[in-house]
XYZ file of C-alpha atoms in Angstrom:
620
model
C -2.468 2.258 -13.275
C -2.843 5.362 -11.006
C -0.984 7.455 -13.618
C -3.624 6.550 -16.291
C -6.436 6.975 -13.941
C -5.217 10.690 -13.011
C -4.575 11.483 -16.559
C -8.218 10.540 -17.517
C -9.422 12.665 -14.779
C -7.531 15.557 -15.943
C -9.202 14.986 -19.380
C -12.719 14.760 -18.142
C -11.966 18.241 -16.515
C -10.715 19.746 -19.791
C -13.830 18.171 -21.739
C -16.011 19.847 -19.106
C -14.211 23.196 -19.534
C -14.428 23.114 -23.267
C -18.038 22.218 -23.198
C -18.641 24.914 -20.678
C -16.960 27.668 -22.815
C -19.530 27.046 -25.789
C -21.904 29.924 -25.092
C -25.814 29.463 -26.020
C -27.142 31.159 -29.141
C -29.133 34.451 -28.195
C -32.538 34.915 -29.629
C -31.147 37.452 -31.988
C -28.797 34.976 -33.507
C -31.460 32.412 -33.796
C -33.581 34.693 -35.539
C -30.758 35.538 -38.115
C -30.204 31.755 -38.649
C -33.677 31.088 -39.587
C -34.903 29.622 -43.236
C -35.988 32.013 -45.853
C -39.367 30.886 -45.261
C -39.500 32.079 -41.852
C -37.984 35.530 -42.614
C -40.781 36.120 -45.067
C -43.554 35.874 -42.514
C -45.611 39.329 -41.709
C -44.172 41.956 -39.386
C -44.841 41.242 -35.855
C -44.741 37.389 -36.223
C -42.602 35.426 -33.812
C -41.000 32.517 -36.028
C -40.365 29.139 -34.270
C -36.979 28.253 -32.810
C -34.866 26.046 -35.304
C -31.708 23.937 -34.442
C -31.681 24.822 -30.671
C -28.671 24.262 -28.617
C -30.679 21.520 -26.656
C -31.408 19.303 -29.788
C -27.840 19.791 -30.957
C -26.395 18.639 -27.440
C -28.969 15.779 -27.304
C -27.702 14.530 -30.702
C -24.181 15.007 -29.907
C -24.407 12.932 -26.781
C -26.355 10.082 -28.679
C -23.611 10.347 -31.143
C -20.902 10.026 -28.743
C -22.368 7.334 -27.125
C -22.644 5.334 -30.338
C -19.052 6.131 -31.439
C -17.705 5.091 -28.169
C -19.472 1.551 -28.460
C -18.416 1.083 -32.100
C -15.131 2.861 -32.065
C -15.973 5.263 -35.065
C -15.128 8.761 -35.591
C -17.035 11.595 -34.253
C -19.276 13.683 -36.368
C -18.343 17.525 -37.079
C -20.746 19.606 -34.901
C -21.059 21.973 -37.959
C -22.579 19.045 -40.146
C -24.910 18.204 -37.137
C -26.230 21.696 -37.065
C -26.778 21.850 -40.796
C -28.816 18.459 -40.575
C -31.010 19.921 -37.814
C -31.537 23.162 -39.692
C -32.775 21.122 -42.869
C -35.049 18.804 -40.483
C -36.554 21.877 -38.975
C -36.900 23.425 -42.526
C -38.868 20.582 -43.738
C -40.993 20.194 -40.355
C -41.689 23.988 -40.825
C -42.808 23.806 -44.446
C -45.121 20.835 -43.296
C -46.475 22.725 -40.583
C -47.293 25.976 -42.647
C -49.217 24.073 -45.454
C -51.205 22.303 -42.635
C -52.123 25.611 -41.468
C -52.923 27.148 -44.739
C -55.339 24.379 -45.609
C -56.966 24.970 -42.262
C -57.291 28.526 -42.533
C -59.027 28.013 -46.221
C -61.564 25.755 -44.401
C -62.333 27.840 -41.420
C -64.801 30.973 -41.394
C -62.397 33.127 -39.703
C -59.623 32.011 -42.448
C -62.348 32.992 -45.153
C -63.048 36.159 -43.885
C -59.731 37.056 -42.692
C -57.849 37.203 -46.095
C -59.603 40.751 -46.715
C -58.646 42.236 -43.309
C -55.395 42.987 -42.002
C -53.845 40.404 -39.403
C -53.087 41.443 -36.052
C -49.280 41.500 -35.174
C -47.772 38.456 -33.696
C -50.272 36.248 -35.631
C -50.404 34.507 -38.896
C -52.712 35.289 -41.653
C -54.687 32.420 -41.286
C -55.853 33.496 -37.734
C -53.641 30.749 -35.786
C -50.958 31.867 -33.250
C -47.509 31.101 -34.287
C -46.709 27.241 -33.624
C -43.386 25.816 -31.901
C -41.128 23.876 -34.193
C -41.723 20.091 -34.824
C -45.150 18.119 -34.508
C -46.257 17.120 -31.176
C -45.172 13.332 -32.066
C -41.387 14.674 -32.495
C -41.582 16.667 -29.340
C -42.710 13.942 -27.144
C -39.949 11.543 -28.514
C -37.388 14.116 -27.846
C -38.401 14.511 -24.442
C -38.566 10.954 -23.928
C -35.007 10.713 -25.259
C -33.885 13.497 -22.938
C -35.432 11.853 -19.794
C -33.857 8.544 -20.865
C -30.485 10.273 -21.039
C -30.738 12.039 -17.849
C -31.267 8.515 -16.174
C -27.768 7.687 -17.151
C -24.834 8.375 -14.766
C -23.142 11.525 -15.329
C -19.778 10.902 -17.340
C -21.016 7.215 -18.526
C -21.431 8.563 -21.933
C -17.650 9.295 -21.992
C -16.089 6.563 -20.103
C -15.386 4.330 -23.309
C -13.952 7.051 -25.206
C -11.880 8.068 -22.401
C -10.803 4.555 -21.788
C -9.493 4.122 -25.275
C -7.757 7.425 -25.302
C -6.156 6.359 -22.144
C -5.018 2.906 -23.482
C -3.679 4.585 -26.718
C -1.585 7.557 -24.894
C -0.400 5.273 -21.780
C 2.689 4.114 -23.837
C 3.431 7.655 -25.045
C 2.962 9.554 -21.724
C 5.265 7.241 -19.682
C 7.997 9.634 -19.190
C 5.817 12.371 -18.410
C 5.491 13.699 -14.679
C 2.895 12.053 -12.926
C 0.525 15.151 -11.313
C 0.170 15.396 -7.815
C -2.978 15.742 -5.784
C -2.177 19.287 -5.187
C -1.738 19.984 -9.119
C -5.164 18.041 -9.509
C -6.772 20.248 -6.883
C -5.763 23.335 -8.607
C -6.820 21.735 -11.874
C -10.314 21.118 -10.259
C -10.180 24.897 -8.834
C -9.721 26.012 -12.390
C -12.571 24.083 -13.748
C -14.671 25.153 -11.273
C -13.910 28.913 -11.909
C -14.640 28.366 -15.418
C -18.169 26.779 -14.677
C -18.785 29.869 -12.271
C -18.043 32.174 -15.515
C -20.151 29.755 -17.651
C -23.122 30.221 -15.321
C -22.700 33.917 -14.974
C -22.521 34.325 -18.929
C -25.788 31.820 -19.160
C -27.617 34.311 -16.855
C -26.442 37.172 -18.878
C -27.567 35.521 -21.856
C -31.072 34.804 -20.239
C -31.422 38.382 -19.172
C -30.872 39.743 -22.815
C -33.330 37.285 -24.183
C -35.709 38.086 -21.574
C -35.346 41.645 -22.550
C -35.606 40.836 -26.055
C -38.857 39.004 -25.469
C -40.063 42.075 -23.317
C -39.688 44.370 -25.912
C -41.306 41.818 -28.714
C -44.192 41.488 -26.068
C -44.322 45.262 -25.757
C -44.512 45.509 -29.725
C -47.016 42.742 -29.764
C -49.267 44.720 -26.882
C -49.316 47.683 -29.146
C -51.772 45.789 -31.140
C -54.931 44.576 -29.489
C -54.769 40.720 -29.415
C -57.724 39.225 -27.900
C -57.097 37.858 -24.259
C -57.312 34.046 -25.225
C -54.483 34.568 -27.964
C -52.527 36.658 -25.667
C -52.281 33.903 -23.016
C -51.578 31.317 -25.429
C -48.498 33.444 -26.955
C -47.514 34.245 -23.145
C -47.822 30.425 -22.156
C -45.901 29.284 -25.023
C -43.005 31.794 -24.688
C -42.805 30.720 -20.948
C -42.829 27.108 -21.603
C -39.873 27.959 -24.104
C -37.919 30.069 -21.524
C -38.666 27.257 -18.954
C -37.132 24.520 -21.165
C -34.104 26.507 -21.870
C -33.443 27.170 -18.349
C -34.139 23.751 -17.343
C -31.714 22.578 -20.008
C -29.113 24.613 -18.949
C -29.494 23.599 -15.083
C -29.494 19.812 -16.356
C -26.001 20.786 -18.334
C -24.799 22.404 -15.289
C -25.542 19.481 -13.163
C -23.834 17.248 -15.377
C -20.604 19.134 -15.401
C -20.745 19.478 -11.371
C -21.368 15.705 -11.259
C -18.583 15.090 -13.825
C -16.217 17.140 -11.674
C -17.047 15.556 -8.294
C -16.485 12.064 -10.049
C -13.265 13.180 -11.037
C -12.475 14.440 -7.526
C -13.809 11.196 -5.722
C -11.579 9.036 -8.502
C -8.675 11.155 -7.317
C -9.266 10.599 -3.870
C -9.559 7.013 -4.238
C -6.376 6.644 -6.226
C -4.481 8.578 -3.337
C -6.092 6.482 -0.692
C -4.915 3.431 -2.486
C -1.525 4.678 -2.825
C -1.495 5.791 0.750
C -2.628 2.313 1.669
C -0.007 0.497 -0.412
C 2.752 2.482 1.065
C 1.335 1.975 4.438
C 1.227 -1.673 3.539
C 4.927 -1.672 2.304
C 6.040 0.054 5.582
C 4.507 -2.562 7.809
C 5.802 -5.398 5.729
C 9.527 -3.735 6.022
C 9.347 -3.513 9.514
C 8.161 -6.886 10.067
C 10.920 -8.414 7.755
C 13.539 -5.762 9.742
C 12.114 -7.476 13.243
C 12.285 -10.875 11.812
C 16.130 -10.279 10.358
C 16.975 -8.792 13.794
C 15.562 -11.867 15.594
C 17.771 -14.101 13.389
C 20.813 -12.014 13.852
C 20.161 -12.529 17.580
C 19.778 -16.400 17.145
C 22.902 -16.357 15.165
C 25.015 -14.567 17.631
C 23.581 -17.069 20.587
C 24.278 -20.081 18.370
C 27.968 -18.970 17.347
C 28.786 -18.290 21.273
C 27.455 -21.693 22.103
C 29.489 -23.175 19.233
C 32.678 -21.523 20.671
C 32.188 -22.862 24.158
C 31.572 -26.241 22.895
C 34.974 -25.973 21.150
C 36.650 -24.776 24.119
C 35.375 -27.389 26.424
C 36.242 -30.040 23.980
C 39.674 -28.592 23.646
C 39.910 -28.523 27.414
C 38.851 -31.884 27.704
C 41.337 -33.069 25.092
C 44.292 -31.445 26.656
C 43.346 -33.195 29.955
C 43.293 -36.420 28.398
C 46.630 -35.925 26.739
C 48.022 -35.247 30.330
C 46.671 -38.446 31.902
C 48.022 -40.313 28.775
C 51.388 -39.066 29.311
C 51.355 -39.904 33.063
C 50.138 -43.359 32.470
C 52.945 -43.708 29.708
C 55.543 -42.552 32.180
C 54.502 -45.080 34.727
C 54.331 -48.045 32.228
C 57.861 -47.237 31.240
C 59.319 -47.343 34.604
C 57.620 -50.887 35.210
C 59.189 -52.027 32.098
C 62.906 -50.881 33.018
C 62.199 -52.322 36.615
C 61.315 -55.920 34.901
C 64.087 -55.777 32.497
C 66.699 -55.025 35.327
C 65.045 -58.093 37.353
C 65.246 -60.362 34.278
C 68.840 -59.445 33.543
C 69.864 -60.030 37.079
C 68.185 -63.674 36.789
C 70.098 -64.464 33.712
C 73.221 -63.399 34.716
C 73.763 -65.427 37.936
C 73.531 -68.758 35.970
C 76.109 -67.754 33.697
C 78.805 -66.603 36.448
C 78.042 -70.062 38.117
C 78.636 -71.903 34.705
C 82.096 -69.877 34.356
C 83.237 -70.795 37.773
C 82.547 -74.546 37.437
C 84.418 -74.624 34.069
C 87.436 -72.863 35.831
C 87.378 -75.680 38.448
C 87.145 -78.543 35.822
C 89.991 -76.898 33.973
C 92.024 -76.575 37.080
C 91.496 -80.236 37.857
C 92.311 -81.321 34.332
C 95.575 -79.537 34.442
C 96.349 -80.876 37.948
C 96.097 -84.265 36.435
C 98.201 -83.941 33.771
C 101.099 -81.958 35.545
C 101.261 -84.596 38.250
C 101.901 -83.816 41.989
C 104.962 -81.958 41.745
C 103.914 -79.450 39.657
C 100.658 -79.299 41.447
C 101.851 -77.453 44.330
C 103.453 -74.907 42.147
C 100.647 -74.625 39.959
C 98.266 -74.805 42.682
C 100.047 -71.623 44.602
C 100.345 -69.919 41.478
C 96.485 -70.738 40.923
C 95.586 -70.097 44.260
C 97.366 -66.690 44.022
C 95.822 -66.149 40.555
C 92.573 -67.193 41.940
C 92.800 -65.165 45.048
C 93.651 -62.285 42.534
C 90.899 -63.253 40.403
C 88.605 -63.389 43.200
C 89.699 -60.130 44.961
C 89.523 -58.610 41.422
C 85.915 -60.281 41.329
C 84.936 -58.980 44.643
C 86.300 -55.515 43.480
C 84.078 -55.702 40.455
C 81.186 -56.880 42.313
C 81.257 -54.161 44.687
C 82.065 -51.780 41.992
C 78.934 -53.182 40.074
C 76.723 -52.911 43.401
C 77.711 -49.629 44.101
C 76.964 -48.761 40.337
C 73.818 -50.605 40.628
C 73.124 -48.909 43.878
C 73.796 -45.720 42.276
C 71.691 -46.632 39.335
C 68.965 -47.467 41.949
C 69.232 -44.030 43.565
C 69.122 -42.401 40.051
C 66.133 -44.333 39.193
C 64.715 -43.537 42.516
C 65.308 -39.745 42.014
C 63.965 -39.918 38.408
C 60.932 -41.769 39.711
C 60.381 -39.401 42.663
C 60.866 -36.326 40.077
C 58.223 -38.063 37.831
C 55.992 -38.370 40.742
C 56.376 -34.888 41.598
C 56.078 -33.844 38.078
C 52.949 -36.222 38.180
C 51.612 -34.639 41.364
C 52.210 -31.128 39.949
C 50.269 -31.952 36.726
C 47.557 -33.412 38.815
C 47.300 -30.027 40.713
C 47.475 -28.003 37.655
C 44.766 -30.403 36.226
C 42.473 -29.720 39.117
C 43.526 -26.177 39.221
C 42.148 -25.698 35.597
C 39.309 -28.001 36.197
C 38.377 -25.638 39.189
C 39.271 -22.778 36.916
C 37.082 -24.057 34.172
C 34.100 -25.270 36.656
C 34.403 -21.393 37.863
C 34.489 -19.915 34.591
C 31.592 -22.392 33.377
C 29.490 -21.266 36.607
C 30.080 -17.750 35.839
C 29.460 -17.890 32.192
C 26.135 -19.880 32.898
C 25.434 -17.274 35.270
C 25.845 -14.521 32.836
C 23.902 -16.317 30.227
C 20.961 -16.622 32.800
C 21.453 -12.973 33.467
C 21.634 -12.365 29.883
C 18.646 -14.427 29.249
C 16.752 -12.596 32.100
C 17.491 -9.399 30.426
C 16.322 -10.509 27.128
C 12.795 -11.691 28.652
C 12.724 -8.511 30.620
C 13.064 -6.699 27.265
C 10.688 -8.857 25.470
C 8.207 -8.476 28.058
C 8.547 -4.884 28.051
C 8.447 -4.518 24.317
C 5.162 -6.867 24.506
C 3.870 -4.505 26.884
C 4.590 -1.439 24.864
C 3.196 -3.309 21.635
C 0.087 -4.026 23.603
C -0.239 -0.300 24.444
C 0.609 0.703 20.682
C -2.172 -1.863 19.985
C -4.629 -0.387 22.227
C -3.997 2.942 21.274
C -4.688 2.119 17.553
C -7.812 0.256 18.476
C -8.978 3.210 20.552
C -8.213 5.737 17.546
C -10.135 3.328 15.216
C -12.999 2.991 17.483
C -13.015 7.023 17.557
C -12.678 7.131 13.767
C -15.501 4.387 13.246
C -17.768 6.393 15.934
C -17.069 9.631 14.022
C -17.683 8.139 10.642
C -21.054 6.320 12.060
C -22.129 9.818 13.348
C -21.582 11.390 10.017
C -23.353 8.388 8.138
C -26.440 8.742 10.772
C -26.515 12.495 10.072
C -25.996 12.010 6.220
C -29.048 9.252 6.392
C -31.008 11.956 8.303
C -30.395 14.599 5.944
C -31.216 12.299 2.783
C -34.424 11.164 4.172
C -35.297 15.079 4.901
C -34.221 15.876 1.220
C -36.439 12.690 -0.143
C -39.180 13.847 1.935
C -38.892 17.111 0.760
C -38.423 15.900 -2.786
C -41.569 13.721 -2.458
C -43.590 16.783 -1.104
C -42.502 18.950 -4.153
C -43.139 15.993 -6.408
C -46.723 15.600 -4.968
C -47.442 19.425 -5.390
C -46.007 19.470 -8.671
C -48.155 16.568 -9.778
C -51.321 18.316 -8.157
C -50.315 21.624 -9.831
C -49.550 19.812 -13.055
C -53.121 18.081 -12.838
C -54.972 21.171 -11.866
C -53.318 23.054 -14.876
C -54.116 20.388 -17.418
C -57.718 20.205 -16.003
C -58.015 24.068 -16.542
C -56.506 23.776 -19.872
C -58.774 21.184 -21.086
C -61.561 22.955 -19.697
C -60.472 26.185 -21.161
C -59.425 25.131 -24.549
C -61.125 22.396 -26.746
C -59.430 22.734 -29.926
C -56.510 20.126 -31.087
C -53.609 22.760 -30.758
C -54.754 23.439 -27.213
C -54.805 19.716 -26.571
C -51.259 19.336 -27.880
C -50.152 22.168 -25.900
C -51.450 20.834 -22.648
C -49.916 17.544 -23.325
C -46.721 19.011 -23.793
C -47.030 21.120 -20.706
C -47.659 17.909 -18.592
C -44.643 16.522 -20.200
C -42.855 19.907 -19.426
C -44.016 19.307 -15.646
C -42.746 15.912 -15.790
C -39.235 16.884 -17.005
C -39.260 19.779 -14.596
C -39.876 16.961 -11.714
C -36.997 14.902 -13.120
C -34.730 17.867 -13.320
C -35.768 18.581 -9.801
C -34.917 14.996 -8.787
C -31.590 15.313 -10.504
C -30.713 18.507 -8.741
C -31.649 17.005 -5.208
C -29.456 13.907 -6.338
C -26.711 16.429 -6.986
C -26.735 17.964 -3.769
C -26.822 14.522 -2.076
C -23.851 13.577 -4.137
C -22.226 16.889 -3.156
C -22.775 16.013 0.780
C -21.465 12.358 0.004
C -18.277 14.211 -1.534
C -18.084 16.417 1.643
C -18.313 13.395 3.783
C -15.940 11.351 2.245
C -13.219 14.339 2.130
C -14.259 14.462 6.027
C -13.408 10.525 6.166
C -10.207 11.201 4.368
C -9.045 13.948 7.040
C -10.032 11.613 9.759
C -8.049 8.573 7.944
C -4.948 10.736 7.640
C -5.033 12.037 11.239
C -5.404 8.602 12.098
C -2.611 7.421 9.916
C -0.478 10.357 11.735
C -1.105 9.104 14.878
C -0.022 5.390 13.994
C 3.025 6.937 12.073
C 4.074 8.650 15.728
C 3.312 5.463 17.630
C 5.807 3.622 15.101
C 8.449 6.187 15.579
C 8.045 5.977 19.226
C 8.284 2.262 18.913
C 11.617 2.527 16.777
C 13.096 5.043 19.271
C 12.676 2.916 21.869
C 14.026 -0.064 20.051
C 17.065 1.694 19.179
C 17.547 2.530 22.831
C 17.275 -0.868 23.937
C 19.746 -2.173 21.446
C 22.006 0.535 22.361
C 21.745 -0.387 26.079
C 22.099 -4.158 24.934
C 25.122 -3.391 23.049
C 26.542 -1.482 25.921
C 25.730 -4.243 28.236
C 27.267 -7.122 25.851
C 30.685 -4.880 26.186
C 30.511 -4.626 29.763
C 30.293 -8.364 29.829
C 33.371 -8.817 27.565
C 35.157 -6.524 29.576
C 34.421 -8.262 32.556
C 35.358 -11.509 31.101
C 38.494 -10.721 29.923
C 39.175 -9.068 33.495
C 38.467 -12.524 35.039
C 40.424 -14.399 32.522
C 43.530 -12.126 33.318
C 43.145 -12.302 36.942
C 42.873 -16.451 36.577
C 46.093 -15.846 34.474
C 48.020 -13.880 37.023
C 46.828 -16.378 39.741
C 48.266 -19.329 37.630
C 51.664 -17.441 37.162
C 51.570 -16.463 40.802
C 51.315 -20.044 41.742
C 53.989 -21.098 39.393
C 56.295 -18.632 40.896
C 55.615 -19.638 44.394
C 56.183 -23.438 43.365
C 59.608 -22.550 41.970
C-alpha cells in the first residue's frame, strides 16, 4: 500500500510538471489563429480573443472529472481547441450581425457609413466587443468559481486511483522510492514551477508591450475620451482575467505539490510507527522468552534436587532394610539351634533305654553263668561306649562352644558393621542436611540477588518511562505552542482577508455605481456586470491565495512536528539501547555468579568426599 501511494504521488508531480510546461499562447499567436471574419476587419480594429487557454483548461478539467467518474477515455486537446474555435466563430458571427443591425437603426450608424471610422472602432460606431454574450461569460465565470471551490487535486484522484490499480501488479518488482528520492523529485517539480512562472511573466511582459504598441497606434487617431476609457477598461479587465487565471493555475500546482509532500510524509510516519511497534513487540517477546528460560532453569534445578533427595532417602531405606534382615536371620538361627537341642535330648534318652532293655533280655536268655561274662564284657563295652560318648559329648560341646563363639563373633562383627552403617548414615544425613542448608542459603541469596536485580530494573524502567513522558510532554508543549502561533497567524490572516474583502466589495460597489452613473446603454451595463463578476472572482482568487499560504504554513508546521517526533524517537531509541546494554551487563554478572556458585558447590562436594575418605581411612 505504501509503495502504491508513493507511486501515485510521483505521478501527480509528473502531471503537474507536464501541465506547467505548456506555455500560454501569446497575443500575436492568438491574432494569427482568429477566424477569417475577424481578419477582415478594418485597420486598427482589435478583434476579440477566441479559444483562450482559460476556456480550454476549464473544459479539459471538466471533461477529466467526467471521465474519471464514468471511466471513459480522454478527448484530445486538439479537438477541444477546434470545438472552442467553432463555438467562438459562431458567437462572433451572431454578435457582428447584431451590431450591424443596431448600426443601421442609430443616427450615428446612418451617418457613419459616409465617413471614415476612427482606428480601433467598427464601422457601426461601436467599440469592439469581447467574445461571447454576457450570459455565456457569467455561466463560464460561475463554472470557474465552482471549480475553484473543489479541493486541489480532487479531479485527478479517481483517474490516479485507476492507474495505480492497473499498474500495481506490474510494478511489484520495481524499487520502492525512498523519501530522499521523493524530495529530489519535489525539488525538480518546484524548479520547473519557478521556470514556468518566469516564462508566464515574460509572456505577460511581451503581451503588455504589444498592447502598448497597439495603444500607441490607436492614440495616433483621436478617439473620444469616453470610447478610449471603455477600450482601456476592457483591455485592463482582460489582462486582469489572464493574470488571475495564471495565479489560480499556479496555486493549484502548489497545492498539488504540497498535497503530495503531505502524503509522502504520512507514508513515512506510518512506516516509522509500524517499525517502532514491531520493535516494541519484539522486545516484549524477548523479555518474555528470557523470563520463561529462567523459570525453566529454576524448575529443572528443583527437579534435580528432588530426584537427589529421593535417591538418598531410597539408599537409606535400603540400608535399614538390610540391617533388619540380618538381625532377623540371626534370631532364626538361634531359634533353630534351640529347637534342635530340644529334639535331640529325647532321642538320646530313648536310645539308652532301648540298650538297657536289650541287655536285660540278653541276660534272661543266656542265664546266670554267662551273665557275668556278658555283664563284664557289656560293662566294658558300656564303659567304652560311655567314654566314647563322653568324648563325643565333650567334642560336641567344644564344637558347640566354638560355633557359639564364631556366631558371637559374627554377631559382634554384624553389630559393628551395623554401627558403622548407622554412623555412615548419620554422617550422610548430616552432610545432606549441611548441603541442603547450604543449597537453601544459596537459593535464598540467588533469590535476593534476583529480587534486587528486578528492583533495579524496575527503577531503571521507571526512570526511562519518566524520561519518555518528559520528552512527550516537551513535544506536546512545543506542538501546542506552534498550534497557538498558527491559530494566531490564521486569525490575523483571516482578519486581513476580511478587511481586503470589505475594501474590495466597497471598491466594486463604488466602481459599479460610477459605471452605472456614467454609462446608460446596455453595453455599458453588461460591462459593469462583468466587472462586478470579475471583482468577485478576484476576491475568490485572493481567498484561494490566502488559503494556499495557510496550507503552506500548515505544511511547515507538519515538517516541524515530524522533526520533533524524529528527535523524540531518537531519544527513545537511545534509552532502549542503554536499557539493553544494562540488561546485557546484568546477564553477564548473573552468569558469572552462577559459575562461581557451581565452582563453590563442586569445591564443597570434593571437600566432603575427602572428609569421608579420611574417616574411612582412620577407621581402617
